[in-house]
């Protein structure tokens, strides 16, 4: 599966060149058809072919350059517009990035029992995590992540991409603190895992909206096994940090003692369920 980032791929020079040549060929054919119908008196097919061939040889490079500049300018505008539309959602995007590798590609979800995460889970997941974290923690971390994203936009302006946020160390640490605080909700591990599964399933998005994932989207629900997989994925960055002595000390300095204890307890439970 692909890690899907929100940016647009620029075509290479060869693609632009073949596109321009295709346009010239179509225009040449158009002229020849009109000449055949008598709309271009005094101009032979040979003259038309010679002129268009000369044009392709002499002017196609400039046309390719102009074409590529126009397309790239449009793609940059689309990227900027995309960032503007969802600029209030950097927290959601950074959170989802942790498990987006498990989303199915188009048409990949062929049955409802595949071990993947349908995007149908997102509405229920966001609501459930906010309930677990609490309103105060939710608002603080959302504000912190928004601040990091605003700083990126201020520096990079039109060149800013979501990958800049995904790679932002402090923004990811903020998400770690969010989940560390949430770990205190898992004192009764089995009960809370069951609650999370039911809560997400009760808030599944409409199948029609995610039909592009495949036929299995209609029957998909989150199983207990997938819920545990989701939690392991969400807490994986923390698990990696605490297995490094220096990073572990840094992590423990960022959060309160009760969150530290709860996080380590949750990590132990998750490791035991593999």
Short mmCIF file of C-alpha atoms in Angstrom, two decimals, residues 66-229:
data_model
loop_
_atom_site.label_atom_id
_atom_site.label_comp_id
_atom_site.label_asym_id
_atom_site.label_seq_id
_atom_site.Cartn_x
_atom_site.Cartn_y
_atom_site.Cartn_z
CA UNK A 66 5.34 27.52 -21.92
CA UNK A 67 3.11 24.47 -21.50
CA UNK A 68 5.13 23.10 -18.57
CA UNK A 69 5.28 26.49 -16.83
CA UNK A 70 1.53 26.91 -17.14
CA UNK A 71 0.79 23.42 -15.80
CA UNK A 72 3.24 23.76 -12.90
CA UNK A 73 1.79 27.15 -11.97
CA UNK A 74 -1.68 25.63 -11.95
CA UNK A 75 -0.56 22.69 -9.79
CA UNK A 76 1.07 25.07 -7.30
CA UNK A 77 -2.18 27.01 -7.13
CA UNK A 78 -4.08 23.77 -6.48
CA UNK A 79 -1.67 22.81 -3.70
CA UNK A 80 -2.05 26.23 -2.09
CA UNK A 81 -5.81 26.02 -2.43
CA UNK A 82 -5.81 22.55 -0.87
CA UNK A 83 -3.77 23.77 2.09
CA UNK A 84 -6.12 26.73 2.54
CA UNK A 85 -9.22 24.54 2.49
CA UNK A 86 -7.98 22.21 5.21
CA UNK A 87 -5.70 24.56 7.08
CA UNK A 88 -7.86 24.10 10.19
CA UNK A 89 -7.29 20.33 10.15
CA UNK A 90 -3.53 19.78 10.54
CA UNK A 91 -4.10 17.89 13.80
CA UNK A 92 -6.43 15.40 12.09
CA UNK A 93 -4.02 14.90 9.21
CA UNK A 94 -1.02 14.33 11.47
CA UNK A 95 -2.98 11.86 13.57
CA UNK A 96 -4.25 9.91 10.56
CA UNK A 97 -0.75 9.84 9.08
CA UNK A 98 0.19 7.37 11.81
CA UNK A 99 -1.99 4.63 10.35
CA UNK A 100 -2.78 5.75 6.79
CA UNK A 101 -0.47 3.05 5.41
CA UNK A 102 -3.22 0.58 6.30
CA UNK A 103 -5.83 2.31 4.14
CA UNK A 104 -6.77 0.36 1.00
CA UNK A 105 -5.89 1.71 -2.43
CA UNK A 106 -8.68 2.22 -4.95
CA UNK A 107 -10.57 -1.04 -5.46
CA UNK A 108 -8.36 -2.96 -3.02
CA UNK A 109 -11.01 -3.58 -0.35
CA UNK A 110 -12.63 -6.60 -2.00
CA UNK A 111 -14.26 -8.02 1.14
CA UNK A 112 -15.34 -6.74 4.53
CA UNK A 113 -13.05 -9.04 6.51
CA UNK A 114 -9.72 -7.82 5.09
CA UNK A 115 -7.22 -6.63 7.70
CA UNK A 116 -7.16 -3.03 6.52
CA UNK A 117 -8.63 0.18 7.88
CA UNK A 118 -11.42 1.60 5.76
CA UNK A 119 -11.66 5.37 5.77
CA UNK A 120 -15.21 4.82 7.00
CA UNK A 121 -13.69 4.62 10.47
CA UNK A 122 -12.51 8.24 10.54
CA UNK A 123 -15.67 10.03 11.81
CA UNK A 124 -16.13 7.57 14.67
CA UNK A 125 -12.41 7.49 15.41
CA UNK A 126 -12.06 11.26 15.77
CA UNK A 127 -15.05 11.41 18.10
CA UNK A 128 -13.89 8.45 20.17
CA UNK A 129 -10.33 9.71 20.62
CA UNK A 130 -11.58 13.12 21.69
CA UNK A 131 -13.76 11.46 24.33
CA UNK A 132 -10.78 9.45 25.59
CA UNK A 133 -8.40 12.42 25.65
CA UNK A 134 -10.81 14.92 27.15
CA UNK A 135 -11.73 18.34 25.83
CA UNK A 136 -8.89 20.24 27.53
CA UNK A 137 -6.15 17.97 26.16
CA UNK A 138 -7.81 17.87 22.74
CA UNK A 139 -7.94 21.65 22.39
CA UNK A 140 -4.39 22.16 23.64
CA UNK A 141 -2.78 19.67 21.27
CA UNK A 142 -4.89 20.85 18.33
CA UNK A 143 -3.74 24.41 19.06
CA UNK A 144 -0.10 23.33 19.31
CA UNK A 145 -0.19 21.45 15.99
CA UNK A 146 -2.03 24.33 14.31
CA UNK A 147 0.76 26.64 15.49
CA UNK A 148 3.44 24.43 13.95
CA UNK A 149 1.52 24.28 10.66
CA UNK A 150 1.01 28.05 10.61
CA UNK A 151 4.76 28.51 11.12
CA UNK A 152 5.47 26.20 8.18
CA UNK A 153 3.04 28.14 5.98
CA UNK A 154 4.61 31.45 7.01
CA UNK A 155 8.09 30.27 6.07
CA UNK A 156 7.37 28.23 2.94
CA UNK A 157 4.20 29.97 1.73
CA UNK A 158 3.16 28.42 -1.61
CA UNK A 159 5.84 25.74 -1.36
CA UNK A 160 4.43 24.27 1.88
CA UNK A 161 3.29 20.66 1.66
CA UNK A 162 1.73 18.33 4.20
CA UNK A 163 4.93 16.31 4.19
CA UNK A 164 6.57 19.26 5.95
CA UNK A 165 4.15 18.79 8.84
CA UNK A 166 4.46 15.00 8.83
CA UNK A 167 8.24 15.36 9.26
CA UNK A 168 7.99 18.11 11.88
CA UNK A 169 9.60 16.74 15.05
CA UNK A 170 7.83 18.98 17.57
CA UNK A 171 4.43 18.47 15.96
CA UNK A 172 4.85 14.70 16.23
CA UNK A 173 5.92 15.06 19.85
CA UNK A 174 2.67 16.93 20.50
CA UNK A 175 0.74 13.94 19.14
CA UNK A 176 2.83 11.68 21.39
CA UNK A 177 1.79 13.77 24.41
CA UNK A 178 -1.82 13.49 23.28
CA UNK A 179 -1.69 9.70 23.28
CA UNK A 180 0.34 9.57 26.49
CA UNK A 181 -2.40 11.52 28.26
CA UNK A 182 -5.04 9.28 26.68
CA UNK A 183 -3.33 6.15 27.99
CA UNK A 184 -4.81 6.87 31.43
CA UNK A 185 -8.20 5.94 29.97
CA UNK A 186 -7.01 2.35 29.45
CA UNK A 187 -6.73 1.33 33.10
CA UNK A 188 -9.21 -1.46 32.34
CA UNK A 189 -7.55 -2.50 29.11
CA UNK A 190 -9.95 -5.13 27.77
CA UNK A 191 -13.05 -3.11 28.60
CA UNK A 192 -11.66 0.04 26.97
CA UNK A 193 -10.57 -1.78 23.81
CA UNK A 194 -14.08 -3.17 23.44
CA UNK A 195 -15.58 0.26 24.01
CA UNK A 196 -13.28 1.84 21.41
CA UNK A 197 -14.22 -0.77 18.81
CA UNK A 198 -17.95 -0.28 19.39
CA UNK A 199 -17.66 3.50 19.48
CA UNK A 200 -15.81 3.64 16.15
CA UNK A 201 -18.25 1.21 14.52
CA UNK A 202 -21.22 3.23 15.79
CA UNK A 203 -19.80 6.29 14.02
CA UNK A 204 -18.80 4.78 10.67
CA UNK A 205 -19.07 7.10 7.68
CA UNK A 206 -21.51 6.38 4.87
CA UNK A 207 -20.32 3.59 2.60
CA UNK A 208 -21.22 5.56 -0.55
CA UNK A 209 -18.63 8.21 0.29
CA UNK A 210 -15.84 5.63 0.40
CA UNK A 211 -17.08 3.30 -2.35
CA UNK A 212 -13.85 3.89 -4.28
CA UNK A 213 -12.07 1.62 -1.78
CA UNK A 214 -13.83 -1.43 -3.21
CA UNK A 215 -16.89 -3.63 -2.85
CA UNK A 216 -15.88 -4.69 0.66
CA UNK A 217 -16.49 -1.20 2.04
CA UNK A 218 -20.21 -1.92 2.37
CA UNK A 219 -19.67 -4.74 4.85
CA UNK A 220 -16.56 -3.40 6.58
CA UNK A 221 -16.50 -2.93 10.34
CA UNK A 222 -13.62 -2.66 12.79
CA UNK A 223 -12.88 -5.95 14.55
CA UNK A 224 -11.24 -6.36 17.95
CA UNK A 225 -8.09 -7.60 16.24
CA UNK A 226 -7.99 -4.50 14.06
CA UNK A 227 -8.68 -2.27 17.08
CA UNK A 228 -5.58 -3.65 18.78
CA UNK A 229 -3.64 -3.19 15.54
#
